[in-house]
Amino acid sequence: MNYIFLFYFFALSSAIDLTCPQSAITINTPEGGFPADGISFFPANYTCKIQVINHQLQDANRILQFIIPDGQVVRIDVQTNTRYYSADAIAGIDMTRNYYRLSSDEPVFFAPANNATVQIKTVFNISTFYFTWKYTDVTSLKTVQKSTGSIISMNFDKDTAYIFTSSSSQVAFHIANYLWLPNGMTSKLYVYDGPNAASKFLGNYDMYQYNNNHSTGSSLTIVNFYGSRVESYGIANDWSALSSYEGYSFVLLSSTPNNYLDTTSFGRKTALTFYTNTSQECSILELAFLHPNRTGHSVEIRPLTPTHWMKPLLNYSYEDTISSMLPQQILSDTFTVELVQSDVVIYAQSGRAENWTNLSPGRKGSLISQSLWNPTAQLPKIYTDTFSSSETVRLEFDFKSVVVEKGDGNFGITVHAADSKLVSMQFDDTSSYTGSNYAYGVKMDLRSTSVSDGSSYYVNFLVGASSSYTIFVCLALVFSFSGL
């Protein structure tokens, strides 16, 4: 019975007109299909190509053009028995010449303005093809507005225009861990050079990254017509904040530590923005200069994104003993590492490093408030941290800055000796002192009850060994300070 059906289907297919149309398809024919009589087997060595306009036409009998006005896309729906790996194939090609292989697994192609191609090409005579088209208006899509400096999940809603706008610059957009994403994920994201999907089509995200890097005006629009998931995050930046860099990357951190390598030419800078969606804290675990004998190498770590134009809070030089300065806590989900003529490997993770609170002799570190790392974040009512050592150590403190706004709680560090005696260094809104101090002990407590983004602290500490030490008995030192 199956053989009879196949024979009948082949016979029926032979009667269907498979001649590749010779005139352009325009919005004047807003819907249609090919072949006109429905799905059919195609003969071996067949080619029908709906050619991109303005290319040289080599065979007029095999060419058809989709001409698509601004503000429109053409939805192509395919019926075929071919799979992605089949020798016989049907494909869509957009105006940037990007190729979309269509199959029974991937049967839909959205053709953006202003022109597009659909190509059917066979080697054997065993494949069936049929596709329909429909012009669709995209000028009234639902919109989501974001400013530069924003980080956003790339699981965009279907048929929604995500518009990224700068108040002072062109717009650049990057997707985190782009080179690690599965093939095809980002090819479904369409990028437009302007404030809506009627703007000039720049290509899918892959082509946009390859050719453009940024908008020509102050807005960039991205649309996911397919509704496919992209398991990553994206960042919009002012192009003016990135244009001086030799390279820029956006990195999504996980709780599993990973290495990140970046290189910079002599006299140039590159930057990486790190982000985590699982914690309000990150850690730099290791940092290594690959060519430590070269002079002038340095790494600066800045809050938030390049668009925020914030001063660096941490600096590492090729002359530093960096191993003694790490791990380093960063009380933010976002920070930017700037490399100055350096080839550097960075080992980082989201969350807290296991050994962040270890007071090992020789250790250096910086206690930097969340309000300095991320002034836009909501601060906890009480922030505490406890550091400890298995032996008595000398703790030296350099209070670079402590600011407590009027009525905004206090900040303090308490050092506990082995016999439970302690040294307490407390700051409130009546204090006006910055300077240095030291104490001996086996534990250090940090406590802040300031919740205003105008209150902050920046304290460097050094852990020294102690063979003989002095115990401070119930001593409370209250310092005054001046602000930044």
XYZ file of C-alpha atoms in Angstrom:
484
model
C 0.000 0.000 0.000
C 2.913 2.390 0.858
C 4.504 1.733 -2.524
C 1.234 2.560 -4.281
C 1.002 5.830 -2.324
C 4.586 6.808 -3.159
C 4.074 6.006 -6.822
C 0.917 8.138 -6.824
C 2.721 10.981 -5.027
C 5.649 10.915 -7.462
C 3.223 10.896 -10.370
C 1.327 13.829 -8.861
C 4.558 15.715 -8.223
C 5.613 15.328 -11.828
C 2.501 17.237 -12.812
C 3.234 20.186 -10.465
C 4.907 23.214 -12.005
C 8.319 23.602 -10.340
C 9.497 26.442 -12.563
C 11.273 29.018 -10.434
C 9.226 32.245 -10.647
C 10.804 34.944 -12.799
C 9.275 38.083 -11.304
C 9.914 39.711 -7.957
C 7.646 39.049 -4.997
C 6.556 42.324 -3.422
C 4.103 43.466 -0.791
C 1.558 43.600 -3.605
C 1.427 39.823 -3.188
C 1.375 39.760 0.610
C 0.771 36.012 0.845
C 1.565 33.054 -1.369
C 3.330 29.749 -1.712
C 5.780 27.807 -3.892
C 5.167 25.479 -5.649
C 1.754 27.001 -6.279
C 0.087 23.575 -6.202
C 1.568 22.531 -2.856
C 4.251 20.216 -1.520
C 6.110 18.171 -4.118
C 9.111 15.967 -4.707
C 11.820 17.911 -6.514
C 14.079 16.420 -9.195
C 17.798 15.878 -8.741
C 20.184 18.739 -9.508
C 17.430 21.329 -9.192
C 18.094 24.941 -8.214
C 15.603 27.700 -7.515
C 16.985 30.781 -5.871
C 15.103 33.841 -4.777
C 18.081 36.130 -5.264
C 19.066 39.161 -3.208
C 18.332 42.296 -5.217
C 21.211 44.240 -6.807
C 23.322 41.110 -7.326
C 24.227 40.089 -10.835
C 21.582 37.749 -12.271
C 23.323 34.823 -13.931
C 20.268 32.752 -14.860
C 16.985 34.609 -15.135
C 15.015 31.381 -15.161
C 16.245 30.496 -11.685
C 15.874 33.802 -9.891
C 13.120 35.373 -7.838
C 13.406 38.331 -5.481
C 11.587 39.233 -2.263
C 11.458 43.021 -2.098
C 10.575 44.060 1.459
C 9.782 47.635 2.510
C 11.013 49.147 5.769
C 8.737 48.252 8.667
C 7.955 44.801 7.253
C 9.275 41.270 7.600
C 8.303 38.302 5.466
C 7.583 35.121 7.374
C 8.631 32.003 5.456
C 7.098 28.690 6.608
C 8.612 25.544 5.149
C 7.264 22.017 4.732
C 9.972 19.507 3.860
C 11.183 16.020 4.639
C 14.817 17.162 4.764
C 16.815 17.449 7.957
C 19.517 19.968 8.777
C 22.261 17.611 7.543
C 20.524 16.517 4.299
C 22.287 16.945 0.955
C 19.131 18.472 -0.512
C 18.387 21.799 1.116
C 16.199 24.846 1.416
C 17.596 28.009 2.964
C 16.844 31.651 3.648
C 19.427 34.376 3.034
C 18.918 37.888 4.397
C 20.149 41.129 2.855
C 23.459 40.896 4.739
C 24.024 37.513 2.996
C 23.605 35.571 6.203
C 22.512 31.995 5.524
C 19.713 30.273 7.482
C 19.432 26.535 6.785
C 15.767 25.456 6.935
C 14.529 21.917 7.517
C 11.819 19.889 9.204
C 13.628 20.786 12.453
C 13.928 24.524 11.680
C 10.963 25.329 9.406
C 10.626 29.118 9.871
C 12.618 32.059 8.504
C 11.826 35.741 9.038
C 13.135 37.793 6.117
C 13.847 41.397 7.160
C 13.780 44.465 4.934
C 14.805 45.314 2.281
C 15.335 42.110 0.309
C 15.915 38.423 0.872
C 16.524 35.071 -0.761
C 14.978 31.643 -0.501
C 16.959 28.905 -2.203
C 16.043 25.309 -3.013
C 18.863 23.106 -4.224
C 18.896 19.333 -4.695
C 21.429 16.628 -5.377
C 18.981 13.704 -5.336
C 15.302 13.301 -6.211
C 14.077 12.165 -2.802
C 13.181 15.451 -1.101
C 9.903 17.310 -0.796
C 9.598 21.080 -0.475
C 6.894 23.675 -0.106
C 7.020 27.099 1.465
C 4.604 29.926 2.078
C 5.266 33.599 2.636
C 3.425 36.351 4.438
C 4.337 40.018 4.729
C 3.961 41.266 8.309
C 3.998 44.815 9.687
C 6.506 45.329 12.537
C 6.003 49.041 13.201
C 3.569 48.450 16.061
C 5.476 45.825 18.044
C 5.384 45.915 21.821
C 8.451 47.825 23.048
C 10.849 47.613 26.008
C 13.003 50.705 26.560
C 16.460 50.460 28.148
C 19.204 53.029 28.599
C 22.897 52.391 28.043
C 24.596 50.931 31.079
C 21.747 48.398 31.362
C 22.224 44.643 31.627
C 19.331 42.463 30.481
C 18.435 38.784 30.124
C 18.581 37.748 26.481
C 15.442 35.626 26.782
C 13.539 38.287 24.881
C 9.772 38.095 24.481
C 8.678 37.126 20.991
C 7.634 39.980 18.678
C 8.902 42.628 21.101
C 11.281 45.430 20.157
C 13.986 46.011 22.778
C 15.244 49.550 22.280
C 18.561 50.668 23.789
C 19.149 54.415 23.873
C 22.035 56.675 24.844
C 21.667 60.274 25.945
C 25.032 61.260 24.518
C 26.494 58.642 22.195
C 26.073 55.862 19.694
C 25.095 52.494 21.214
C 27.122 49.284 21.402
C 25.613 45.954 22.465
C 27.391 42.791 23.618
C 26.142 39.389 24.738
C 27.956 37.687 27.628
C 30.093 34.644 26.844
C 29.097 35.076 23.190
C 31.759 32.729 21.812
C 30.703 29.982 24.208
C 27.012 29.957 23.269
C 25.625 27.071 21.189
C 25.602 27.659 17.448
C 22.485 29.362 16.158
C 21.349 30.899 19.430
C 22.191 34.485 18.565
C 21.414 34.217 14.839
C 17.714 34.555 15.703
C 18.244 38.050 17.145
C 17.737 40.807 14.558
C 19.529 44.137 15.070
C 18.224 47.447 13.690
C 20.102 50.729 13.482
C 17.597 53.033 15.134
C 14.684 53.376 17.566
C 12.384 50.698 16.066
C 12.141 47.709 13.729
C 11.449 50.040 10.788
C 15.067 51.248 11.043
C 17.852 49.960 8.839
C 18.509 46.229 9.326
C 22.131 45.647 10.389
C 21.947 41.855 10.381
C 21.398 39.192 12.968
C 23.506 39.545 16.107
C 26.342 37.447 14.663
C 26.594 39.628 11.564
C 26.193 42.814 13.621
C 29.164 41.845 15.796
C 31.245 41.032 12.732
C 30.460 44.153 10.702
C 29.255 47.030 12.859
C 29.817 46.954 16.648
C 27.597 49.988 17.233
C 24.712 52.071 15.959
C 25.120 55.145 13.777
C 22.704 57.132 15.966
C 21.677 57.161 19.599
C 19.434 54.054 19.487
C 19.740 50.370 18.696
C 16.802 47.953 18.443
C 16.899 44.159 18.836
C 13.976 41.843 18.043
C 13.571 38.091 18.493
C 10.820 37.183 16.002
C 11.386 33.474 16.591
C 10.788 33.375 20.340
C 13.852 31.169 20.784
C 15.709 31.265 24.097
C 19.184 32.716 24.410
C 20.642 31.576 27.727
C 22.781 34.585 28.448
C 22.737 38.287 29.289
C 23.388 41.373 27.203
C 24.828 44.807 27.966
C 24.276 48.135 26.218
C 27.075 50.698 26.450
C 27.775 54.155 25.154
C 30.070 53.664 22.178
C 32.040 56.694 23.390
C 32.952 54.681 26.510
C 34.277 51.760 24.428
C 35.752 53.371 21.323
C 39.198 53.909 22.858
C 39.554 50.227 23.738
C 41.348 47.803 21.476
C 38.769 45.200 22.482
C 35.817 44.756 24.812
C 34.083 41.664 26.206
C 31.124 40.977 28.458
C 31.491 37.999 30.805
C 28.833 36.136 32.790
C 30.342 34.776 35.998
C 29.212 31.602 37.711
C 29.841 30.199 41.178
C 32.397 27.867 39.581
C 35.716 29.717 39.174
C 36.872 30.195 35.590
C 39.906 31.593 33.786
C 39.518 34.578 31.472
C 42.365 35.528 29.135
C 42.618 38.891 27.423
C 45.439 40.535 25.524
C 46.325 44.137 24.749
C 48.828 45.656 22.319
C 51.564 48.010 23.474
C 50.164 51.423 24.320
C 46.529 50.227 24.143
C 43.770 49.213 26.561
C 41.116 46.518 26.560
C 38.262 45.957 28.980
C 36.023 43.193 30.279
C 32.790 43.772 32.156
C 31.917 40.936 34.553
C 28.360 40.268 35.697
C 26.608 37.666 37.834
C 22.869 37.072 38.094
C 23.184 34.846 41.169
C 24.854 37.052 43.783
C 25.492 40.625 44.889
C 29.141 39.731 45.430
C 32.021 38.627 43.183
C 35.599 37.570 43.780
C 38.905 37.962 41.977
C 40.803 34.808 42.886
C 43.972 35.071 40.817
C 45.478 37.519 38.354
C 48.617 36.810 36.343
C 50.577 38.931 33.867
C 51.730 36.625 31.066
C 54.738 38.843 30.301
C 55.682 40.217 33.730
C 59.052 41.571 32.571
C 57.467 44.168 30.316
C 57.162 47.586 31.916
C 53.992 49.606 32.141
C 51.584 46.703 32.568
C 48.673 47.284 34.886
C 45.108 46.257 35.639
C 42.416 48.583 36.969
C 39.100 47.397 38.394
C 36.227 49.860 38.141
C 32.659 49.745 39.463
C 29.776 48.863 37.154
C 30.115 49.338 33.358
C 32.283 51.567 31.140
C 29.207 53.729 30.498
C 29.145 54.738 34.173
C 32.616 56.352 33.830
C 33.612 55.543 37.427
C 37.134 55.798 38.816
C 39.050 52.575 39.524
C 38.865 51.229 43.067
C 41.616 48.626 42.684
C 44.922 48.730 40.819
C 47.384 45.915 40.156
C 50.812 46.474 38.617
C 53.362 44.068 37.173
C 55.594 45.191 40.060
C 53.113 44.062 42.745
C 53.238 40.762 44.598
C 49.736 40.012 43.414
C 49.439 36.578 45.004
C 49.451 38.242 48.451
C 46.667 40.664 47.392
C 44.127 38.023 46.372
C 41.437 36.877 46.755
C 39.687 40.236 46.643
C 36.024 40.759 47.389
C 33.868 42.960 45.134
C 30.509 43.869 46.699
C 28.604 44.170 43.439
C 27.109 41.990 40.709
C 28.872 44.104 38.049
C 32.419 45.402 37.633
C 34.790 46.256 34.796
C 38.426 45.221 34.465
C 40.599 47.478 32.326
C 43.894 46.083 31.025
C 46.663 48.538 30.176
C 49.027 47.100 27.507
C 48.801 43.760 29.292
C 48.319 40.101 28.494
C 46.478 38.888 31.580
C 44.739 35.793 32.899
C 41.998 36.532 35.439
C 40.536 33.810 37.634
C 37.157 34.943 38.982
C 33.800 33.733 40.276
C 30.442 34.978 41.482
C 29.913 34.878 45.233
C 32.507 34.850 47.968
C 35.888 33.174 47.722
C 36.292 30.418 50.294
C 39.499 31.947 51.651
C 38.442 35.613 51.581
C 38.118 35.727 55.380
C 41.401 33.909 56.133
C 43.927 36.095 57.978
C 47.137 34.442 56.781
C 50.423 36.252 57.491
C 51.523 38.260 54.449
C 47.962 38.709 53.232
C 46.828 42.101 51.891
C 43.367 43.203 50.974
C 40.871 46.036 50.707
C 37.564 46.410 52.528
C 35.409 48.467 50.149
C 31.764 49.241 50.805
C 28.951 48.214 48.498
C 28.036 51.894 48.122
C 31.368 52.478 46.333
C 31.087 49.408 44.114
C 27.444 49.934 43.220
C 25.884 53.256 44.257
C 22.591 52.255 42.619
C 22.096 49.102 44.716
C 19.878 48.931 47.768
C 22.147 48.522 50.771
C 21.435 45.989 53.529
C 20.414 47.481 56.876
C 23.320 45.717 58.538
C 26.425 44.390 56.794
C 28.839 42.218 58.758
C 31.877 40.137 57.970
C 34.198 38.071 60.172
C 37.847 37.219 59.412
C 39.886 34.749 61.429
C 43.327 33.243 61.887
C 44.582 30.086 63.563
C 47.317 32.131 65.241
C 47.696 35.620 66.624
C 48.573 38.055 63.862
C 49.319 41.761 63.586
C 46.596 43.595 61.638
C 47.598 46.920 60.120
C 44.844 49.208 58.799
C 45.013 52.130 56.410
C 41.709 54.009 56.563
C 41.765 55.665 53.130
C 38.239 56.977 53.561
C 35.302 56.518 55.889
C 32.174 58.603 55.311
C 29.026 58.319 57.420
C 26.240 60.694 56.487
C 24.393 62.427 59.295
C 22.060 60.038 61.083
C 23.136 57.095 58.886
C 24.353 54.564 61.443
C 28.034 53.771 61.879
C 30.978 51.717 60.650
C 33.448 49.795 62.772
C 36.208 47.182 62.884
C 36.805 45.120 65.995
C 39.883 42.921 66.522
C 39.629 40.076 69.056
C 42.652 38.697 70.879
C 42.981 35.029 71.810
C 41.976 35.800 75.406
C 38.760 37.534 74.246
C 40.125 41.012 74.815
C 39.500 43.389 71.910
C 40.321 46.597 70.067
C 37.363 48.444 68.581
C 37.663 51.175 65.915
C 34.304 52.892 65.406
C 33.169 55.692 63.078
C 29.947 57.685 63.058
C 28.679 60.970 61.621
C 30.633 62.978 64.213
C 34.015 61.537 63.208
C 36.482 63.338 60.954
C 39.668 61.241 60.814
C 41.442 59.056 58.273
C 44.760 57.452 59.007
C 46.313 54.176 60.104
C 46.166 51.866 63.109
C 47.096 48.334 64.087
C 46.054 45.642 66.525
C 46.939 42.045 67.421
C 44.399 39.275 67.447
C 42.950 36.072 66.013
C 39.672 37.483 64.672
C 38.464 40.646 62.967
C 34.822 41.762 62.762
C 33.551 44.348 60.302
C 30.138 45.912 60.843
C 28.298 48.666 58.952
C 24.785 49.955 59.650
C 24.892 52.742 57.037
C 22.269 52.409 54.305
C 22.788 55.645 52.347
C 24.771 55.589 49.104
C 26.490 58.721 50.457
C 28.072 56.690 53.271
C 31.096 54.572 52.433
C 34.312 53.031 53.649
C 37.603 52.075 52.019
C 40.123 50.364 54.313
C 43.299 48.559 53.275
C 44.613 45.886 55.598
C 47.864 43.955 55.951
C 48.285 40.770 57.970
C 51.669 40.325 59.664
C 53.079 37.473 61.700
C 53.476 38.004 65.453
C 55.897 36.065 67.648
C 55.449 38.520 70.506
C 52.492 40.835 70.726
C 50.728 43.368 72.884
C 47.183 42.865 74.155
C 44.947 45.921 74.194
C 42.546 45.592 77.092
C 38.963 46.674 76.430
C 40.216 49.673 74.498
C 37.720 51.586 72.367
C 39.326 54.042 69.973
C 36.842 56.496 68.464
C 38.222 58.328 65.434
C 36.966 61.376 63.617
C 37.524 61.760 59.919
C 37.035 63.901 56.872
C 35.104 62.758 53.815
C 36.319 62.191 50.301
